[in-house]
PDB file of C-alpha atoms and ligand atoms in Angstrom:
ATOM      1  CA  UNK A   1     -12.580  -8.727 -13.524  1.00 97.00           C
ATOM      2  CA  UNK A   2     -10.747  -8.187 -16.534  1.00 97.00           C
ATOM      3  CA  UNK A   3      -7.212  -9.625 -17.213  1.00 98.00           C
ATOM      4  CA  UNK A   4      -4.765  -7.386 -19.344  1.00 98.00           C
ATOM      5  CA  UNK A   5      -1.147  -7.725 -19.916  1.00 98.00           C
ATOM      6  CA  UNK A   6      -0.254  -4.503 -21.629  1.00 98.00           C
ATOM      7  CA  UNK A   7       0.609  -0.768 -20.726  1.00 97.00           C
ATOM      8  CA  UNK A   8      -1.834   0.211 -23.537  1.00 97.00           C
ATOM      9  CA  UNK A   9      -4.707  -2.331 -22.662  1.00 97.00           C
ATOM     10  CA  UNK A  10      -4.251  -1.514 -18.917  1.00 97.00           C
ATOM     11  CA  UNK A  11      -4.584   2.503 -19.327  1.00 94.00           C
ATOM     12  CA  UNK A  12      -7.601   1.707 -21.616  1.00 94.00           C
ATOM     13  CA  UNK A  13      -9.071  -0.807 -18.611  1.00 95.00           C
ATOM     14  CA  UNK A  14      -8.814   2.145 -15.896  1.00 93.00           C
ATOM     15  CA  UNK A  15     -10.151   4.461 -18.516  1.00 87.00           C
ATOM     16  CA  UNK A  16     -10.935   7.987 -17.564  1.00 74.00           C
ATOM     17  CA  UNK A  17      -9.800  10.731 -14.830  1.00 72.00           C
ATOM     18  CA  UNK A  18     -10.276   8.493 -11.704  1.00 76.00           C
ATOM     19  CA  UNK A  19      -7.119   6.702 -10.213  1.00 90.00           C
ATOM     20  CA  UNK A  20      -7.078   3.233  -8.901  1.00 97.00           C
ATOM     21  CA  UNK A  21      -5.991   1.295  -6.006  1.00 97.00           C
ATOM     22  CA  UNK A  22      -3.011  -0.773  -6.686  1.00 98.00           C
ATOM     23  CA  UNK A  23      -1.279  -3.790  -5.011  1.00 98.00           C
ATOM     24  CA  UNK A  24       1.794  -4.922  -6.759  1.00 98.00           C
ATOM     25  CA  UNK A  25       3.087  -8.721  -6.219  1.00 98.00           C
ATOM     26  CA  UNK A  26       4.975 -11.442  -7.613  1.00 97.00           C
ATOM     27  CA  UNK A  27       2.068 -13.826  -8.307  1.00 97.00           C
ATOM     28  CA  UNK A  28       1.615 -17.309  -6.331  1.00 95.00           C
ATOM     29  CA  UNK A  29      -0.899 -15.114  -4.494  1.00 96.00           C
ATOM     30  CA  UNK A  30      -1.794 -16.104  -0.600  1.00 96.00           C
ATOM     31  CA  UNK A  31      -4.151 -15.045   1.657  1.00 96.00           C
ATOM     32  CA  UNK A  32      -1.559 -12.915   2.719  1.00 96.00           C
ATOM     33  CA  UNK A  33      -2.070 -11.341  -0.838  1.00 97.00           C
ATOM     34  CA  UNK A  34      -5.904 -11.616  -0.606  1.00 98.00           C
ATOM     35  CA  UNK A  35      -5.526  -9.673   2.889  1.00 98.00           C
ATOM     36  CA  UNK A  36      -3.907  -6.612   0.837  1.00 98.00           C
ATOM     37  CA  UNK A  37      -6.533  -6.726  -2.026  1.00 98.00           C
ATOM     38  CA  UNK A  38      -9.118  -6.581   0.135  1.00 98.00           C
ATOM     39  CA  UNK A  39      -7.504  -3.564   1.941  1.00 98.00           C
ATOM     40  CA  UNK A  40      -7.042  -1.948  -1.478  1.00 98.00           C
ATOM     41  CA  UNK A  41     -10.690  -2.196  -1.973  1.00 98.00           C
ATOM     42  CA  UNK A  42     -11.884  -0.837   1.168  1.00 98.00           C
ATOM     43  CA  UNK A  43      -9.900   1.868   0.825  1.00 98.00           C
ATOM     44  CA  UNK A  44     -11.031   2.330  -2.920  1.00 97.00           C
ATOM     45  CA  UNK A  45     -12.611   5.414  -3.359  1.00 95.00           C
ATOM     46  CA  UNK A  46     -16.250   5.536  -5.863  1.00 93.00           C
ATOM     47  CA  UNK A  47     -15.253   4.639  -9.305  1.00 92.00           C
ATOM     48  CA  UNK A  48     -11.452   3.510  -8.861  1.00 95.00           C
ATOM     49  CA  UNK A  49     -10.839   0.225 -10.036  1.00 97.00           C
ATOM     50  CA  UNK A  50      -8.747  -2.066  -7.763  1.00 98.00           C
ATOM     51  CA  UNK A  51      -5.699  -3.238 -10.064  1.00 98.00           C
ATOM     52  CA  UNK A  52      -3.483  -6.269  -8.639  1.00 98.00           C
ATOM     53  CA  UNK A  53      -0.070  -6.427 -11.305  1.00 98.00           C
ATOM     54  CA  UNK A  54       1.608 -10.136 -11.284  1.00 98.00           C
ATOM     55  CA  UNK A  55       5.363  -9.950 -12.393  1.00 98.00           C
ATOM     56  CA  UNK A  56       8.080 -11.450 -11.396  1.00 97.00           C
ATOM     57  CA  UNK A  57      10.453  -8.811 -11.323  1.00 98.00           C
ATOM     58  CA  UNK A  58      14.444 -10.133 -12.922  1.00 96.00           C
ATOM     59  CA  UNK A  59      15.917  -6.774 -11.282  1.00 97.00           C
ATOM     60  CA  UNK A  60      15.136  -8.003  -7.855  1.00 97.00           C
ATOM     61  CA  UNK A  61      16.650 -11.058  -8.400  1.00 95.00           C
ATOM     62  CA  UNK A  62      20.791 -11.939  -7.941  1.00 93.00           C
ATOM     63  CA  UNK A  63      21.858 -14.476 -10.471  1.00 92.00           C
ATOM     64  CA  UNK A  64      22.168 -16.842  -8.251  1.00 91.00           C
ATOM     65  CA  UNK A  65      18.616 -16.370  -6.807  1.00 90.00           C
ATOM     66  CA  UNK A  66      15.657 -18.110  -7.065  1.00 89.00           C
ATOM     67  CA  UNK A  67      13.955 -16.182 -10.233  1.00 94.00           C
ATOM     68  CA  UNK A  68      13.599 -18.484 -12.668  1.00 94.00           C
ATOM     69  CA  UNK A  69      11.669 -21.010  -9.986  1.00 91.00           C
ATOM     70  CA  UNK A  70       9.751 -18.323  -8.523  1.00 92.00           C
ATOM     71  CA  UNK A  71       6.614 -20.060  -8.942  1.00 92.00           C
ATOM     72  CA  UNK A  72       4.381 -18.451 -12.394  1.00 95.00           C
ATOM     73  CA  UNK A  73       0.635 -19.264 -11.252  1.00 96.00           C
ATOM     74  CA  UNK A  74      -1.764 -16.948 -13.659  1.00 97.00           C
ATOM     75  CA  UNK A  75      -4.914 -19.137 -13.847  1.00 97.00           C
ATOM     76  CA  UNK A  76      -5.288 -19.649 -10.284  1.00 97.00           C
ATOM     77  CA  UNK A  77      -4.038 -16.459  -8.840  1.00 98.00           C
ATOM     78  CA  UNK A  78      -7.061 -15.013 -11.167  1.00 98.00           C
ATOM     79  CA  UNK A  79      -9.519 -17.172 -10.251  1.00 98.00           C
ATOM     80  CA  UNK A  80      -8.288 -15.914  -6.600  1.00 98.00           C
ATOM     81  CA  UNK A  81      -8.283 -12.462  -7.514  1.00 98.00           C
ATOM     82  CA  UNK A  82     -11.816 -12.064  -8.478  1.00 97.00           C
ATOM     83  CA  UNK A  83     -13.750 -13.053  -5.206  1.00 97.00           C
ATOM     84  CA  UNK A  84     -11.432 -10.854  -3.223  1.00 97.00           C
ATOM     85  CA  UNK A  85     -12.441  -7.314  -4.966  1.00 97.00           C
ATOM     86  CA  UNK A  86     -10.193  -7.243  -7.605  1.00 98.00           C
ATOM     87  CA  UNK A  87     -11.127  -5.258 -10.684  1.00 98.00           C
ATOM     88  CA  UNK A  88      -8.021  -5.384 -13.249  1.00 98.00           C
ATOM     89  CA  UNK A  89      -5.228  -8.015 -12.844  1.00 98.00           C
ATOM     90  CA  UNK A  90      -1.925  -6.486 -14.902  1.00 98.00           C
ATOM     91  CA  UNK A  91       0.105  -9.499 -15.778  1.00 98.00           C
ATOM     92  CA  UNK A  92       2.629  -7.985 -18.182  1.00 98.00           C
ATOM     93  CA  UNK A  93       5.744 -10.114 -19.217  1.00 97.00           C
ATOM     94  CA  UNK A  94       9.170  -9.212 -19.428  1.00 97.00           C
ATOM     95  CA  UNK A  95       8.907  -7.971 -22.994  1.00 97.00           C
ATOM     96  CA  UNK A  96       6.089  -5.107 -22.276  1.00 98.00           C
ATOM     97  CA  UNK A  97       7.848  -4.219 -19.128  1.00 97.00           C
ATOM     98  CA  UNK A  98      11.581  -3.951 -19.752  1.00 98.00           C
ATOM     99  CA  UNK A  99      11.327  -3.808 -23.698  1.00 97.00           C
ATOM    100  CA  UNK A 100      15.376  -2.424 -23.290  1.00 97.00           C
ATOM    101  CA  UNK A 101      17.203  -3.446 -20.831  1.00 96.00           C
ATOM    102  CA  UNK A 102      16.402  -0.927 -18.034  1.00 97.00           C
ATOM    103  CA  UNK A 103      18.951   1.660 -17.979  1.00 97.00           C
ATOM    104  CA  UNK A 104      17.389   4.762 -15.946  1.00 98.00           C
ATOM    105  CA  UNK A 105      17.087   2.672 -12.031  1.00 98.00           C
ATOM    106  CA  UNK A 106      15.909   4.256  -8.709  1.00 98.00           C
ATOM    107  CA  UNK A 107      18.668   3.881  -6.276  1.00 98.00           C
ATOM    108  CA  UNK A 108      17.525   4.051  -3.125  1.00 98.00           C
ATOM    109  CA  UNK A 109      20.063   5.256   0.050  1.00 97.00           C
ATOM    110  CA  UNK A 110      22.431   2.975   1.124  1.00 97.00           C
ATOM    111  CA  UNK A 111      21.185   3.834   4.814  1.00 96.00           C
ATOM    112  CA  UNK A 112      17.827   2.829   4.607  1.00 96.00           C
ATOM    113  CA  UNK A 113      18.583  -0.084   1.390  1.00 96.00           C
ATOM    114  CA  UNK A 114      22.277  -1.286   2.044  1.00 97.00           C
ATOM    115  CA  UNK A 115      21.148  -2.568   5.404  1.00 98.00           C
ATOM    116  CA  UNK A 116      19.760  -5.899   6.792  1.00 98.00           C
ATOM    117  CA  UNK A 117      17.959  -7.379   3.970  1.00 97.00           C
ATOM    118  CA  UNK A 118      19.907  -5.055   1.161  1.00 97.00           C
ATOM    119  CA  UNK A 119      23.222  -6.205   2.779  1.00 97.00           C
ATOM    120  CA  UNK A 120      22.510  -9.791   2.127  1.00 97.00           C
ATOM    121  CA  UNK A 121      21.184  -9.130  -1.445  1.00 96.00           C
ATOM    122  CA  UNK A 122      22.617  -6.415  -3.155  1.00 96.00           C
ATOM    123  CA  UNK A 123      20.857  -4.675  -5.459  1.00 96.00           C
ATOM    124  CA  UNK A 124      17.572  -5.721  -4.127  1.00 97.00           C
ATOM    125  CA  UNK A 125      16.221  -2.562  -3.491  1.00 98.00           C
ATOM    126  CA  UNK A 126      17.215  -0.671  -6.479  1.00 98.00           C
ATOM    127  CA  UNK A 127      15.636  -3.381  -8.356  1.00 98.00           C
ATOM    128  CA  UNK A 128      12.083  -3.133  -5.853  1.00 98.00           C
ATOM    129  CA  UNK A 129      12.180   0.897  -6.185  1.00 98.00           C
ATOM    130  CA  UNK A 130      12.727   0.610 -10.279  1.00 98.00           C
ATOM    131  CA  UNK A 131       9.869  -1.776 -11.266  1.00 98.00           C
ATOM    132  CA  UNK A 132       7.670   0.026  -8.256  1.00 98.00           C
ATOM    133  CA  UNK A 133       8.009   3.694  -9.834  1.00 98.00           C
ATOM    134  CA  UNK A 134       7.570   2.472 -13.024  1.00 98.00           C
ATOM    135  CA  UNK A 135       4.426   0.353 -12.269  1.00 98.00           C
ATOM    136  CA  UNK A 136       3.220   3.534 -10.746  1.00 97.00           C
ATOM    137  CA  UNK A 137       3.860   5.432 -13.612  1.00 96.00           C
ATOM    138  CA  UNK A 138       1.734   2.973 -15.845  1.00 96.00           C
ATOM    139  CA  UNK A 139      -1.018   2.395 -12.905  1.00 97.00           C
ATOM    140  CA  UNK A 140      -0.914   6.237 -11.691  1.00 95.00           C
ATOM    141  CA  UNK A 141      -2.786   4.638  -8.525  1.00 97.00           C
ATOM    142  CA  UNK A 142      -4.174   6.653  -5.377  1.00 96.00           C
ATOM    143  CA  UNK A 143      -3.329   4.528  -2.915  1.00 98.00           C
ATOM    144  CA  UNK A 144      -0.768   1.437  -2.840  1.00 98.00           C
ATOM    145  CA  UNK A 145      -0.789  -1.623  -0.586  1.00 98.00           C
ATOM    146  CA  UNK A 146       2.235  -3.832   0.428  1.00 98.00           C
ATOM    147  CA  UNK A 147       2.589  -6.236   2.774  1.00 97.00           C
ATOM    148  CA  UNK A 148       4.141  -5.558   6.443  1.00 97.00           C
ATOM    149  CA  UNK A 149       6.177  -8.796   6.307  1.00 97.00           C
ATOM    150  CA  UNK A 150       8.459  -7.625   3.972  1.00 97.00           C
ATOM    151  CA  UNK A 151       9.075  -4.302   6.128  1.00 98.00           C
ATOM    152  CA  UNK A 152      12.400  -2.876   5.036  1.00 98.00           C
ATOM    153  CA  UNK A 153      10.882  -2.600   1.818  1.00 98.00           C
ATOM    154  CA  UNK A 154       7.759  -0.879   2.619  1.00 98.00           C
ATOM    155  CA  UNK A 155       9.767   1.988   4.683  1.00 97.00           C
ATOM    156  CA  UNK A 156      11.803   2.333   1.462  1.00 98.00           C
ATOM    157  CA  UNK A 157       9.193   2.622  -1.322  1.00 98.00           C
ATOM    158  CA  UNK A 158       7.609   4.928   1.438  1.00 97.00           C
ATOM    159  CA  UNK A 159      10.194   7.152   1.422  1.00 97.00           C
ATOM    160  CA  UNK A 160      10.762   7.063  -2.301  1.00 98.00           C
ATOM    161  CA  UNK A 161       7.411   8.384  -2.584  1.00 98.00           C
ATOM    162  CA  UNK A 162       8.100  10.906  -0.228  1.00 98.00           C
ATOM    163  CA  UNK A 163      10.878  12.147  -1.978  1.00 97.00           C
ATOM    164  CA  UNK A 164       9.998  12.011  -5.539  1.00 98.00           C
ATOM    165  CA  UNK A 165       6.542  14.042  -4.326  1.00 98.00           C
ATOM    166  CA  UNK A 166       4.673  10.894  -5.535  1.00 97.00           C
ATOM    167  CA  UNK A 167       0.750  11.483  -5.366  1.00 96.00           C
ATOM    168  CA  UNK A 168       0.040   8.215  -3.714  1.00 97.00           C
ATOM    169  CA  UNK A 169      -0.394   7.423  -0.439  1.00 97.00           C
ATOM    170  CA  UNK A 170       1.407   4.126   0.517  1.00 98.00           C
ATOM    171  CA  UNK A 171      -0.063   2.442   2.518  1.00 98.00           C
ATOM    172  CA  UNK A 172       1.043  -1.025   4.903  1.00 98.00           C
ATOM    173  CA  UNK A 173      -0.674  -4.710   5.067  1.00 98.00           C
ATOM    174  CA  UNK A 174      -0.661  -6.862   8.239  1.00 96.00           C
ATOM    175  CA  UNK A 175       1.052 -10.198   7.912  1.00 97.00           C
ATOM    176  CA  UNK A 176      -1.167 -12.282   7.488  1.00 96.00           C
ATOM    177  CA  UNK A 177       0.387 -16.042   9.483  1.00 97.00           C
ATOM    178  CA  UNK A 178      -0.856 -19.723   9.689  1.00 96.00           C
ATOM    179  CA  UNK A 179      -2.129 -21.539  12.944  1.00 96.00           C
ATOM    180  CA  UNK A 180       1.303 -21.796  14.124  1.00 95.00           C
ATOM    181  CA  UNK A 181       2.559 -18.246  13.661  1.00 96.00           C
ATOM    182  CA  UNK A 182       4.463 -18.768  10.517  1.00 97.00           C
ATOM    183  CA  UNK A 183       4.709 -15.942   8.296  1.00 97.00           C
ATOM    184  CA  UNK A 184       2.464 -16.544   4.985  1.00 96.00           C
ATOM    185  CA  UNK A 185       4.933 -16.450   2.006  1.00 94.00           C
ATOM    186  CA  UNK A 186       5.178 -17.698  -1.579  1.00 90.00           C
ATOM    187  CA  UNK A 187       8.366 -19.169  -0.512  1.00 91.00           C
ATOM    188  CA  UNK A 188       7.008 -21.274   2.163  1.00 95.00           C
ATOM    189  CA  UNK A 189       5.999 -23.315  -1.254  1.00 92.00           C
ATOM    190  CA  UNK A 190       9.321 -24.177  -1.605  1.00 94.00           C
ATOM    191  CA  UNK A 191       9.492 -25.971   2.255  1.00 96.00           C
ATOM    192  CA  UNK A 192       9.578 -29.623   2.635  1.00 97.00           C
ATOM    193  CA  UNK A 193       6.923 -31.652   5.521  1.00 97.00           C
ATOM    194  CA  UNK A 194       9.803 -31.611   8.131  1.00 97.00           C
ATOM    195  CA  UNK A 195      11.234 -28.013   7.147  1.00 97.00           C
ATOM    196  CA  UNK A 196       7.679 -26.521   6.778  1.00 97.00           C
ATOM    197  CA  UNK A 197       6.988 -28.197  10.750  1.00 97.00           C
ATOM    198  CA  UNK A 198       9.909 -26.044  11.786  1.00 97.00           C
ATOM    199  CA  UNK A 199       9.751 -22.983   9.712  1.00 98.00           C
ATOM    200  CA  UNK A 200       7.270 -21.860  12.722  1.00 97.00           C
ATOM    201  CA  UNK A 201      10.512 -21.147  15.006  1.00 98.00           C
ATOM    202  CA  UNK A 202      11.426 -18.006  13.047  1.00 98.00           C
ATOM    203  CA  UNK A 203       7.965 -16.494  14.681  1.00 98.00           C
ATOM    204  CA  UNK A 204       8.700 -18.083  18.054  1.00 97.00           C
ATOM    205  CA  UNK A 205      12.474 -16.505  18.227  1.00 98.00           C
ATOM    206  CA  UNK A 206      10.813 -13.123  17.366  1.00 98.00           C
ATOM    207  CA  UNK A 207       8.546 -13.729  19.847  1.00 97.00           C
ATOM    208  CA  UNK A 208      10.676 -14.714  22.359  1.00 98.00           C
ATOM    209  CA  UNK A 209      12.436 -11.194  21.510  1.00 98.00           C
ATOM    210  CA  UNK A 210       9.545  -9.522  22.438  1.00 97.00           C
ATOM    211  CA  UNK A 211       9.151 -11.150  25.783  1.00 97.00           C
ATOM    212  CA  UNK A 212      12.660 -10.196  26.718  1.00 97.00           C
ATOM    213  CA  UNK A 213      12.343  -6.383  25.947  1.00 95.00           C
ATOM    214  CA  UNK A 214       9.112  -6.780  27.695  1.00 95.00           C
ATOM    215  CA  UNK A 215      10.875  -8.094  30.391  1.00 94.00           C
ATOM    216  CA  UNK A 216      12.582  -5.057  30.703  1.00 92.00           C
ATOM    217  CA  UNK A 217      16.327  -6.692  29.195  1.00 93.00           C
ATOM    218  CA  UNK A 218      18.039  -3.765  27.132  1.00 91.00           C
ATOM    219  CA  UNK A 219      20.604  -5.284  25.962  1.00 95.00           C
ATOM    220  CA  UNK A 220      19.445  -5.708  22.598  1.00 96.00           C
ATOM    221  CA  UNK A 221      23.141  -6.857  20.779  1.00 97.00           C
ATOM    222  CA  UNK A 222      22.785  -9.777  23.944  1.00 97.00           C
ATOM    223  CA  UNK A 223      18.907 -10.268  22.985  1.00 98.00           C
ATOM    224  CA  UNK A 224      20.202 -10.897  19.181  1.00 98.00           C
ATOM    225  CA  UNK A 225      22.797 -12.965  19.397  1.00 98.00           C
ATOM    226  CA  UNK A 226      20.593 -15.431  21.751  1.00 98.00           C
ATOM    227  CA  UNK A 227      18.045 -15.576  18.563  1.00 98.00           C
ATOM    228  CA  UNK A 228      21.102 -15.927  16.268  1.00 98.00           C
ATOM    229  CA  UNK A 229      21.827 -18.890  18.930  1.00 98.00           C
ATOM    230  CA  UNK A 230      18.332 -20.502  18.867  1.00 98.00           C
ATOM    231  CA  UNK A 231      17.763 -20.835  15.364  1.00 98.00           C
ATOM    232  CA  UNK A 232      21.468 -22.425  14.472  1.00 98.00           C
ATOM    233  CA  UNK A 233      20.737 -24.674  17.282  1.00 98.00           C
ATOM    234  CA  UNK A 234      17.794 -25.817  15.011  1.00 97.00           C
ATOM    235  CA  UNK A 235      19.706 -26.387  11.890  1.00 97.00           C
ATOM    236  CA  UNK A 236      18.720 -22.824  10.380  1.00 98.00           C
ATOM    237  CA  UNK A 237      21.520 -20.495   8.773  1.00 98.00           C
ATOM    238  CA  UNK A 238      20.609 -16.844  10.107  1.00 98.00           C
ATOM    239  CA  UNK A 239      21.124 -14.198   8.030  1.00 98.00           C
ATOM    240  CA  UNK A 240      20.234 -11.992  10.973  1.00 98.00           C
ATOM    241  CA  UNK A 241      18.204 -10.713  13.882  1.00 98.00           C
ATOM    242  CA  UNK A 242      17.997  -6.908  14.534  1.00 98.00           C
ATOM    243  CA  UNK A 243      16.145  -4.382  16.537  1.00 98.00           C
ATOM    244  CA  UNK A 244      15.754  -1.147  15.074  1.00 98.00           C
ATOM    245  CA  UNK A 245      13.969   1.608  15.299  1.00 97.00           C
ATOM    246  CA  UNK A 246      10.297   1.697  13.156  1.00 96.00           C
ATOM    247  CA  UNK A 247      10.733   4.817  11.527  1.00 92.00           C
ATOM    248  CA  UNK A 248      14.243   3.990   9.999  1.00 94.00           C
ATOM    249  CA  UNK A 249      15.692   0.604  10.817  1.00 97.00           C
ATOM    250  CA  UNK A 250      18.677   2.405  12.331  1.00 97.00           C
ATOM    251  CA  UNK A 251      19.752   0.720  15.537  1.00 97.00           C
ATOM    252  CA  UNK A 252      18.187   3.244  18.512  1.00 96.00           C
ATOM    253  CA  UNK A 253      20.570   4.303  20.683  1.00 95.00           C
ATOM    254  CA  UNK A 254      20.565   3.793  24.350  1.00 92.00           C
ATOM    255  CA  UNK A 255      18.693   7.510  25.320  1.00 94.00           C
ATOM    256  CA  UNK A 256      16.007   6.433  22.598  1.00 95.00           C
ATOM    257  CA  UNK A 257      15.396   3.229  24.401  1.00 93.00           C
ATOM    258  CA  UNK A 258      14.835   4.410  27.565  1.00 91.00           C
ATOM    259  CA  UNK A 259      12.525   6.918  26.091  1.00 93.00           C
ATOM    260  CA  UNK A 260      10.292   4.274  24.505  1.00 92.00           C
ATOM    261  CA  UNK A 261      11.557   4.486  21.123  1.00 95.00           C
ATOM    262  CA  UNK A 262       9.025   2.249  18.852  1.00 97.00           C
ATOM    263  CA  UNK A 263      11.178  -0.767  17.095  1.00 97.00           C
ATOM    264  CA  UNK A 264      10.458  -3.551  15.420  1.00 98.00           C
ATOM    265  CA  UNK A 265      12.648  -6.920  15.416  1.00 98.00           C
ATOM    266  CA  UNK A 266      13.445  -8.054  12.034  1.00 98.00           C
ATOM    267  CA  UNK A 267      15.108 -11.525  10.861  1.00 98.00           C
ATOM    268  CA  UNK A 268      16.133 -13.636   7.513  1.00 98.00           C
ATOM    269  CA  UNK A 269      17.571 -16.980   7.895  1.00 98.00           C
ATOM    270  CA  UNK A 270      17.889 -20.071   5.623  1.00 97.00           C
ATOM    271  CA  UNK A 271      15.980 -23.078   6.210  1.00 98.00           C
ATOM    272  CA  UNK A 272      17.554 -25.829   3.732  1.00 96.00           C
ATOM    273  CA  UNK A 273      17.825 -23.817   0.661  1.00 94.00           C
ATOM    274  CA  UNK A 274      14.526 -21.755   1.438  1.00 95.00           C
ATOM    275  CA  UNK A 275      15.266 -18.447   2.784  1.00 96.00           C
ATOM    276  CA  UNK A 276      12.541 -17.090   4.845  1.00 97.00           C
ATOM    277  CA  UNK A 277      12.089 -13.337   6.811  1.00 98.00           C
ATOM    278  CA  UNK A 278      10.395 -12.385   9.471  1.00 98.00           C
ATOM    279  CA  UNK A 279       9.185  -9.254  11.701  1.00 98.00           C
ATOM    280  CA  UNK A 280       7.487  -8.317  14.920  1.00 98.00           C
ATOM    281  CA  UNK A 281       6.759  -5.136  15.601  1.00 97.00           C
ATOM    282  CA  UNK A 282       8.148  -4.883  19.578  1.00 95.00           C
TER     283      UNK A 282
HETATM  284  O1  PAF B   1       6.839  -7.663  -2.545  1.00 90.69           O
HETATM  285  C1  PAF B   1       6.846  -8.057  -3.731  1.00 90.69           C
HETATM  286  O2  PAF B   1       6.150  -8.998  -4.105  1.00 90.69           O
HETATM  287  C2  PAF B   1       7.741  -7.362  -4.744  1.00 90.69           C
HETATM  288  O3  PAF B   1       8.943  -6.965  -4.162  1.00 90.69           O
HETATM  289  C3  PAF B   1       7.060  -6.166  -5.446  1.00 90.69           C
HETATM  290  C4  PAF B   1       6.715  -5.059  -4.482  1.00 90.69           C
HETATM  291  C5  PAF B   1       5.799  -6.646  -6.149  1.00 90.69           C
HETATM  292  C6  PAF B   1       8.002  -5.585  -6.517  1.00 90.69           C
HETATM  293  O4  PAF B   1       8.357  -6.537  -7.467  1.00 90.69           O
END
């Protein structure tokens, strides 16, 4: 496995005509991580490399935002990497990557970004979509894993590939969770003994979603607010709970419900000063 942190070093690294596989993270890799590498390397084709880039990305971040703790973990994410199929780890810093301050952003719609987790951090997904396209443009990968926990954000870079006619497929991760159903997250770092011992309820509320649309309840603004309900109950400060619809994360209307309309529950709340999401597909 080879471990490059420039544009120049990393082109020369994938060498020749054949494209790679490419999962892009933050770093403090998990076996939620590990999951996606490994599906990045099953789906590698003869010949393409599987490339893993580590940067924590400032346009993602609000000021007042946890970027300059996000944990910075290079030495053991590599020695994590290797064992699980990758080929090339692209650790770039901020220098290499924004060398000007990045004028020319991809701004994704405000229907499908300005919503549920880009209505609570503004900006977000501009900042996801700019530092995606332009690690694809250095990595010119295939095929491009993300995770399925952060949901909202795989639909978007899916459809910004879509639209810009990018060659590469994108393709989604199951959430990988612990024992007790919580979500595996680098943030779950940040948890204390007590907090980390109740961070499972997020899971269980989406859970208990799911029972009551299995159920056959429809009321789905009644169905929220009762999560909303359990997790304040708990001490949490909910950010929100929404069913939507799969395909767009709109809210389905009454005609699509009765007509089975896939959805998904999705959910962000604060647990102390650790903010934590969540999703179930329903
Ligand atoms: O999901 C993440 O870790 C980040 O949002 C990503 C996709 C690597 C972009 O910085």
């Amino acid at each position: 496995m080879k471990v490059v942190h420039t544009i120049a070093e990393l082109r020369a690294a994938i060498g020749g005509p054949q494209r790679a596989a490419f999962v892009p993270t933050m770093g403090n890799l998990h076996e939620g991580h590990l999951a996606l590498v490994r599906q990045a390397k099953s789906l590698a084709r003869a010949g393409e490399p599987v490339v893993v880039s580590i940067f924590v990305n400032r346009l993602q971040f609000a000021p007042h935002e946890d970027f300059d703790r996000y944990p910075r973990t290079l030495a053991r994410d590599c020695e994590l990497l290797e064992p699980a199929g990758c080929d090339i780890v692209f650790a770039p810093d901020e220098r290499e990557l924004y060398p000007e301050p990045q004028g020319y952003k991809v701004n994704p719609p405000a229907e499908l970004a300005d919503i549920l987790e880009g209505h609570f951090r503004p900006g977000f997904f501009t900042g996801v979509c700019t530092v995606v396209m332009k690690l694809f443009q250095i990595v010119q990968p295939r095929v491009a894993v993300f995770g399925q926990k952060d949901y909202q954000q795989l639909m978007v870079l899916r459809r910004m590939a879509q639209q810009f006619a990018l060659p590469i497929e994108v393709v989604g991760g199951q959430t990988r969770r612990a024992d007790d159903g919580l979500a595996l997250s680098s943030r779950n770092g940040y948890l204390s003994a007590d907090e980390r011992a109740e961070a499972v309820t997020l899971s269980r509320v989406l859970r208990a979603v799911r029972s009551q649309l299995d159920g056959g309840d429809r009321d789905l603004a009644k169905i929220e607010q009762g999560a909303l309900d359990a997790l304040t109950a708990r001490g949490w400060k909910p950010d929100y709970v929404a069913i939507r619809r799969r395909a767009d994360l709109q809210v389905p209307t009454a005609e699509q419900l009765a007509a089975g309309e896939p959805l998904v529950v999705l959910a962000a709340a604060k647990l102390g000063a650790t903010r934590l999401i969540d999703n179930l597909e329903l």
